[in-house]
Short mmCIF file of N, CA and C in Angstrom, two decimals:
data_model
loop_
_atom_site.label_atom_id
_atom_site.label_comp_id
_atom_site.label_asym_id
_atom_site.label_seq_id
_atom_site.Cartn_x
_atom_site.Cartn_y
_atom_site.Cartn_z
N MET A 1 15.44 -9.92 -2.06
CA MET A 1 14.11 -10.35 -2.62
C MET A 1 13.48 -11.25 -1.40
N THR A 2 12.47 -10.89 -0.80
CA THR A 2 11.86 -11.83 0.15
C THR A 2 10.63 -12.18 -0.81
N ALA A 3 10.55 -13.71 -0.85
CA ALA A 3 9.35 -14.53 -1.44
C ALA A 3 7.95 -14.23 -0.61
N VAL A 4 6.85 -14.48 -1.34
CA VAL A 4 5.42 -14.40 -0.59
C VAL A 4 4.94 -15.17 0.18
N ARG A 5 4.94 -15.44 1.57
CA ARG A 5 4.44 -16.27 1.86
C ARG A 5 3.49 -16.48 2.57
N LEU A 6 2.10 -17.23 2.62
CA LEU A 6 0.78 -16.76 2.94
C LEU A 6 0.32 -17.41 4.08
N LEU A 7 -0.98 -16.93 4.58
CA LEU A 7 -1.45 -17.08 5.84
C LEU A 7 -3.17 -17.11 5.68
N PHE A 8 -3.62 -18.31 5.71
CA PHE A 8 -5.34 -18.41 5.34
C PHE A 8 -6.02 -18.55 6.44
N ASP A 9 -6.48 -17.44 6.27
CA ASP A 9 -7.67 -17.19 7.72
C ASP A 9 -8.53 -18.02 7.58
N GLU A 10 -9.50 -17.95 8.83
CA GLU A 10 -10.44 -19.13 9.13
C GLU A 10 -11.33 -18.96 8.38
N ASP A 11 -11.98 -18.05 7.62
CA ASP A 11 -12.88 -17.42 6.76
C ASP A 11 -12.65 -17.86 5.30
N ALA A 12 -11.12 -18.19 4.88
CA ALA A 12 -10.86 -18.39 3.61
C ALA A 12 -11.32 -20.03 3.25
N ASP A 13 -11.62 -20.50 1.98
CA ASP A 13 -12.08 -21.53 1.72
C ASP A 13 -11.17 -22.42 1.71
N HIS A 14 -10.62 -23.57 2.59
CA HIS A 14 -9.69 -24.39 2.79
C HIS A 14 -9.42 -25.57 2.00
N ARG A 15 -10.37 -25.68 1.02
CA ARG A 15 -10.08 -26.35 -0.42
C ARG A 15 -9.12 -25.72 -1.13
N ILE A 16 -9.28 -24.16 -0.77
CA ILE A 16 -8.12 -23.49 -2.23
C ILE A 16 -6.82 -23.88 -1.85
N LEU A 17 -6.51 -23.59 -0.40
CA LEU A 17 -5.36 -24.08 0.34
C LEU A 17 -4.95 -25.34 0.16
N ARG A 18 -5.83 -26.25 0.23
CA ARG A 18 -5.48 -27.77 0.00
C ARG A 18 -4.80 -28.33 -1.22
N GLY A 19 -5.30 -27.40 -2.19
CA GLY A 19 -5.55 -27.09 -3.74
C GLY A 19 -3.81 -26.39 -4.13
N LEU A 20 -3.70 -25.49 -3.60
CA LEU A 20 -2.44 -24.51 -3.66
C LEU A 20 -1.29 -25.61 -3.24
N ARG A 21 -1.56 -26.35 -2.14
CA ARG A 21 -0.48 -27.11 -1.36
C ARG A 21 -0.13 -28.17 -2.67
N ARG A 22 -1.15 -28.85 -3.02
CA ARG A 22 -0.93 -30.22 -4.16
C ARG A 22 -0.38 -29.32 -5.13
N ALA A 23 -0.77 -28.38 -5.89
CA ALA A 23 -0.31 -28.17 -7.36
C ALA A 23 1.37 -27.00 -7.30
N ALA A 24 1.14 -26.55 -5.98
CA ALA A 24 2.81 -25.57 -5.72
C ALA A 24 3.24 -25.88 -4.38
N PRO A 25 4.00 -27.19 -3.92
CA PRO A 25 4.27 -27.64 -2.78
C PRO A 25 5.56 -26.44 -2.42
N GLN A 26 5.93 -26.05 -3.34
CA GLN A 26 6.86 -25.29 -2.91
C GLN A 26 6.58 -23.57 -1.97
N ILE A 27 5.22 -23.43 -2.38
CA ILE A 27 4.86 -22.08 -1.81
C ILE A 27 4.37 -22.29 -0.23
N ASP A 28 4.94 -21.36 0.46
CA ASP A 28 5.13 -21.66 1.94
C ASP A 28 3.93 -21.09 2.41
N ALA A 29 2.65 -21.79 2.43
CA ALA A 29 1.20 -21.55 2.62
C ALA A 29 0.71 -22.02 4.00
N GLN A 30 0.29 -21.39 5.11
CA GLN A 30 0.13 -22.07 6.19
C GLN A 30 -1.49 -21.55 6.70
N SER A 31 -2.17 -21.94 7.58
CA SER A 31 -3.72 -21.56 7.92
C SER A 31 -3.68 -21.30 9.24
N VAL A 32 -4.70 -20.46 9.97
CA VAL A 32 -4.51 -19.93 11.08
C VAL A 32 -4.74 -20.92 11.84
N ILE A 33 -5.06 -22.44 12.06
CA ILE A 33 -5.35 -23.15 12.50
C ILE A 33 -4.14 -24.03 12.46
N ASP A 34 -2.96 -23.84 11.84
CA ASP A 34 -1.46 -24.61 11.51
C ASP A 34 -0.98 -23.74 12.70
N VAL A 35 -0.97 -22.62 13.10
CA VAL A 35 0.11 -21.83 13.79
C VAL A 35 -0.79 -21.31 15.06
N GLY A 36 -1.90 -22.34 15.46
CA GLY A 36 -2.53 -21.80 16.72
C GLY A 36 -3.35 -20.24 16.66
N LEU A 37 -4.31 -19.88 15.51
CA LEU A 37 -4.80 -18.85 15.75
C LEU A 37 -5.95 -18.55 15.82
N ALA A 38 -6.63 -20.12 15.52
CA ALA A 38 -8.17 -20.42 15.42
C ALA A 38 -8.93 -19.62 16.28
N GLY A 39 -9.59 -18.94 15.70
CA GLY A 39 -11.29 -18.04 16.89
C GLY A 39 -10.34 -16.84 17.47
N ARG A 40 -8.78 -16.66 17.06
CA ARG A 40 -8.55 -15.25 17.67
C ARG A 40 -9.06 -14.38 16.97
N PRO A 41 -9.07 -13.05 17.39
CA PRO A 41 -9.59 -11.81 16.84
C PRO A 41 -8.74 -11.22 15.58
N ASP A 42 -9.32 -10.63 14.62
CA ASP A 42 -9.02 -10.03 13.47
C ASP A 42 -7.70 -9.09 13.72
N ARG A 43 -7.85 -8.43 14.60
CA ARG A 43 -6.40 -7.83 14.83
C ARG A 43 -5.40 -8.54 15.59
N GLU A 44 -5.62 -9.75 16.12
CA GLU A 44 -4.47 -10.20 16.49
C GLU A 44 -3.47 -11.20 14.95
N ILE A 45 -4.51 -11.75 14.36
CA ILE A 45 -3.98 -12.37 13.17
C ILE A 45 -3.15 -11.50 12.41
N LEU A 46 -3.80 -10.17 12.16
CA LEU A 46 -3.13 -9.35 11.16
C LEU A 46 -1.60 -9.10 11.56
N ALA A 47 -1.66 -8.93 12.99
CA ALA A 47 -0.46 -8.53 13.70
C ALA A 47 0.85 -9.89 13.69
N TRP A 48 0.18 -10.89 13.90
CA TRP A 48 0.81 -12.21 13.66
C TRP A 48 1.63 -12.22 12.25
N ALA A 49 0.61 -12.11 11.45
CA ALA A 49 0.80 -12.08 9.86
C ALA A 49 1.90 -11.23 9.58
N ALA A 50 1.92 -9.89 10.15
CA ALA A 50 2.64 -8.62 10.29
C ALA A 50 4.06 -9.42 10.48
N THR A 51 4.34 -9.66 11.72
CA THR A 51 5.48 -10.30 12.75
C THR A 51 6.09 -11.23 11.62
N GLU A 52 5.13 -11.91 10.98
CA GLU A 52 6.03 -13.65 10.12
C GLU A 52 5.83 -13.25 8.97
N GLY A 53 5.60 -11.96 8.36
CA GLY A 53 5.38 -11.29 6.93
C GLY A 53 5.12 -12.49 6.15
N ARG A 54 3.87 -12.59 6.25
CA ARG A 54 2.49 -13.63 5.58
C ARG A 54 1.59 -12.74 5.20
N LEU A 55 1.50 -12.84 4.23
CA LEU A 55 0.11 -12.27 2.92
C LEU A 55 -0.95 -12.98 3.39
N LEU A 56 -1.90 -12.00 4.56
CA LEU A 56 -3.33 -12.78 4.47
C LEU A 56 -4.21 -13.32 3.69
N VAL A 57 -4.98 -14.42 3.44
CA VAL A 57 -5.85 -14.77 2.35
C VAL A 57 -7.22 -15.02 3.56
N THR A 58 -7.99 -14.62 2.58
CA THR A 58 -9.54 -14.43 3.62
C THR A 58 -10.47 -14.16 2.50
N ARG A 59 -11.61 -14.61 3.02
CA ARG A 59 -12.88 -14.05 2.31
C ARG A 59 -13.72 -13.12 3.14
N ASP A 60 -13.51 -12.60 4.42
CA ASP A 60 -13.74 -11.85 5.64
C ASP A 60 -13.88 -10.27 4.79
N VAL A 61 -14.64 -10.14 4.05
CA VAL A 61 -14.60 -8.70 3.80
C VAL A 61 -15.66 -7.84 4.50
N HIS A 62 -16.17 -8.58 5.05
CA HIS A 62 -17.36 -7.85 6.13
C HIS A 62 -16.30 -7.10 7.42
N THR A 63 -15.43 -7.76 8.06
CA THR A 63 -14.94 -7.20 9.42
C THR A 63 -13.34 -6.99 8.82
N MET A 64 -12.67 -7.69 8.38
CA MET A 64 -11.52 -7.62 7.89
C MET A 64 -11.07 -6.37 7.19
N THR A 65 -11.60 -5.90 5.84
CA THR A 65 -11.80 -4.77 5.20
C THR A 65 -11.22 -3.85 6.18
N ALA A 66 -12.19 -3.55 7.05
CA ALA A 66 -11.99 -2.12 8.47
C ALA A 66 -10.93 -2.47 9.08
N GLU A 67 -10.56 -3.57 9.60
CA GLU A 67 -9.86 -3.99 10.62
C GLU A 67 -8.02 -4.05 9.59
N HIS A 68 -8.28 -4.30 8.84
CA HIS A 68 -6.76 -4.03 8.10
C HIS A 68 -6.93 -2.48 8.04
N ALA A 69 -7.42 -1.95 7.46
CA ALA A 69 -7.14 -0.46 7.14
C ALA A 69 -7.32 0.01 8.72
N ALA A 70 -7.65 0.22 9.75
CA ALA A 70 -7.47 0.47 10.81
C ALA A 70 -5.90 0.26 11.55
N PHE A 71 -5.31 -1.02 10.72
CA PHE A 71 -4.24 -1.63 11.37
C PHE A 71 -3.41 -0.79 10.77
N VAL A 72 -3.20 -0.47 9.31
CA VAL A 72 -2.42 0.23 8.55
C VAL A 72 -2.29 1.48 9.26
N GLU A 73 -3.58 2.36 9.27
CA GLU A 73 -3.95 3.74 9.85
C GLU A 73 -3.16 3.59 11.45
N GLY A 74 -2.87 2.69 12.16
CA GLY A 74 -2.79 2.72 13.18
C GLY A 74 -1.11 3.16 13.42
N GLY A 75 -0.55 2.68 12.26
CA GLY A 75 1.09 2.73 11.99
C GLY A 75 1.67 1.66 11.89
N GLN A 76 0.84 0.39 12.11
CA GLN A 76 1.46 -0.89 12.00
C GLN A 76 1.51 -1.38 10.45
N GLY A 77 2.67 -1.95 10.70
CA GLY A 77 3.39 -2.30 9.11
C GLY A 77 2.35 -3.99 8.82
N SER A 78 1.76 -3.97 7.64
CA SER A 78 1.15 -5.12 7.21
C SER A 78 1.80 -5.71 6.21
N SER A 79 1.46 -7.08 5.85
CA SER A 79 2.18 -7.75 5.14
C SER A 79 0.80 -8.02 4.01
N GLY A 80 0.01 -7.20 4.10
CA GLY A 80 -1.25 -7.08 3.00
C GLY A 80 -2.17 -8.09 3.19
N VAL A 81 -2.97 -7.83 2.78
CA VAL A 81 -4.81 -8.74 2.27
C VAL A 81 -4.82 -9.30 1.25
N VAL A 82 -5.24 -10.33 1.21
CA VAL A 82 -6.30 -10.63 -0.57
C VAL A 82 -7.06 -11.49 -0.12
N PHE A 83 -8.20 -10.66 -0.31
CA PHE A 83 -9.76 -11.23 -0.44
C PHE A 83 -10.25 -12.23 -1.61
N ILE A 84 -10.65 -13.24 -1.22
CA ILE A 84 -10.72 -14.25 -2.22
C ILE A 84 -12.89 -14.31 -2.22
N PRO A 85 -13.46 -13.60 -3.08
CA PRO A 85 -14.95 -13.56 -3.07
C PRO A 85 -15.39 -15.00 -3.30
N HIS A 86 -17.01 -15.27 -2.54
CA HIS A 86 -17.45 -16.38 -2.71
C HIS A 86 -17.31 -17.18 -3.97
N ASP A 87 -17.67 -16.16 -5.25
CA ASP A 87 -18.03 -16.42 -6.68
C ASP A 87 -16.32 -16.79 -7.34
N VAL A 88 -15.58 -16.59 -6.96
CA VAL A 88 -14.35 -16.80 -7.31
C VAL A 88 -14.26 -18.55 -7.32
N PRO A 89 -14.18 -19.25 -8.39
CA PRO A 89 -13.98 -20.85 -8.76
C PRO A 89 -12.86 -20.82 -7.96
N ILE A 90 -12.50 -22.09 -7.42
CA ILE A 90 -11.20 -22.34 -6.29
C ILE A 90 -10.16 -22.56 -7.37
N GLY A 91 -9.89 -23.13 -8.70
CA GLY A 91 -8.88 -23.13 -9.77
C GLY A 91 -8.40 -21.98 -10.28
N ARG A 92 -9.42 -20.91 -10.20
CA ARG A 92 -8.90 -19.69 -10.66
C ARG A 92 -8.09 -19.27 -9.27
N ALA A 93 -8.71 -19.19 -8.24
CA ALA A 93 -8.17 -18.76 -6.87
C ALA A 93 -6.58 -19.30 -6.93
N ILE A 94 -6.65 -20.41 -7.02
CA ILE A 94 -5.24 -21.14 -6.66
C ILE A 94 -4.15 -20.52 -7.63
N ALA A 95 -4.55 -20.74 -9.00
CA ALA A 95 -3.99 -19.78 -10.18
C ALA A 95 -3.28 -18.48 -9.94
N ASP A 96 -4.33 -17.54 -9.20
CA ASP A 96 -3.81 -16.35 -8.99
C ASP A 96 -2.80 -16.53 -7.98
N LEU A 97 -3.26 -17.41 -6.61
CA LEU A 97 -2.26 -17.06 -5.66
C LEU A 97 -0.79 -17.62 -5.81
N ILE A 98 -0.71 -18.52 -7.00
CA ILE A 98 0.54 -18.99 -7.42
C ILE A 98 0.82 -17.71 -8.08
N LEU A 99 0.39 -17.21 -8.85
CA LEU A 99 1.05 -16.07 -9.71
C LEU A 99 1.61 -15.04 -8.69
N ILE A 100 0.87 -14.67 -7.42
CA ILE A 100 1.18 -13.90 -6.50
C ILE A 100 2.37 -14.14 -6.01
N CYS A 101 2.77 -15.43 -5.88
CA CYS A 101 3.53 -15.85 -5.17
C CYS A 101 5.15 -16.22 -6.19
N GLU A 102 4.81 -16.41 -7.05
CA GLU A 102 5.88 -16.53 -8.30
C GLU A 102 6.30 -15.17 -9.18
N ALA A 103 5.31 -14.32 -9.15
CA ALA A 103 5.66 -13.20 -9.88
C ALA A 103 5.82 -11.72 -9.00
N SER A 104 5.81 -11.95 -7.47
CA SER A 104 5.98 -10.90 -6.94
C SER A 104 6.69 -10.92 -5.59
N THR A 105 6.83 -10.34 -5.06
CA THR A 105 7.75 -10.25 -3.82
C THR A 105 6.93 -9.70 -2.74
N ALA A 106 7.34 -10.30 -1.16
CA ALA A 106 6.84 -9.69 0.11
C ALA A 106 6.55 -8.27 -0.16
N ALA A 107 7.43 -7.24 -0.25
CA ALA A 107 7.47 -6.58 -0.46
C ALA A 107 6.22 -5.39 -1.06
N ASP A 108 5.90 -6.30 -2.31
CA ASP A 108 5.33 -5.63 -2.99
C ASP A 108 3.50 -5.46 -2.60
N TRP A 109 3.51 -6.42 -1.63
CA TRP A 109 2.19 -6.64 -0.92
C TRP A 109 2.14 -5.65 0.64
N ALA A 110 2.86 -5.13 1.12
CA ALA A 110 3.13 -4.43 2.03
C ALA A 110 1.88 -3.19 2.01
N ASN A 111 1.22 -3.35 3.49
CA ASN A 111 -0.03 -2.52 3.65
C ASN A 111 -1.30 -2.69 2.49
N ARG A 112 -1.20 -3.31 1.51
CA ARG A 112 -1.79 -3.39 0.44
C ARG A 112 -2.82 -4.42 0.53
N THR A 113 -4.34 -3.89 -0.21
CA THR A 113 -5.45 -4.70 0.24
C THR A 113 -6.00 -5.08 -1.47
N ASP A 114 -6.25 -6.04 -1.74
CA ASP A 114 -6.28 -6.66 -3.07
C ASP A 114 -7.45 -7.33 -3.16
N PHE A 115 -7.83 -7.96 -4.32
CA PHE A 115 -9.33 -8.90 -4.13
C PHE A 115 -9.10 -9.72 -5.42
N LEU A 116 -8.90 -11.14 -5.38
CA LEU A 116 -8.95 -12.26 -6.45
C LEU A 116 -10.37 -12.15 -7.18
N PRO A 117 -10.86 -12.22 -8.47
CA PRO A 117 -9.63 -12.54 -9.49
C PRO A 117 -8.50 -11.44 -9.64
N LEU A 118 -7.11 -11.76 -10.36
CA LEU A 118 -6.16 -10.41 -10.52
C LEU A 118 -6.54 -10.14 -12.15
#
């Protein structure tokens, strides 16, 4: 059983990442900035997340939804994508991400797209 690890896209609200790190430091959460992927195309970020086994966290519904679908349809395995709409409160997003990491496994999110709140 592999734990869920997170990768925050540049479009994600990084106040959520900071709050998550404070509330649940045991959760492995990085940003694209942390791993040197700032400014890279969505497909490259999806590929890196898949290789590293990280669930991608983003707000980029406009382009990432289609990119993720094409990525999966192209036969590449995905670690999944979770979208956090702008109207989801920061505290709720943090609580939902903690729940995802504590109550599911990485395999549960393979090739999956979902939206917060849960």
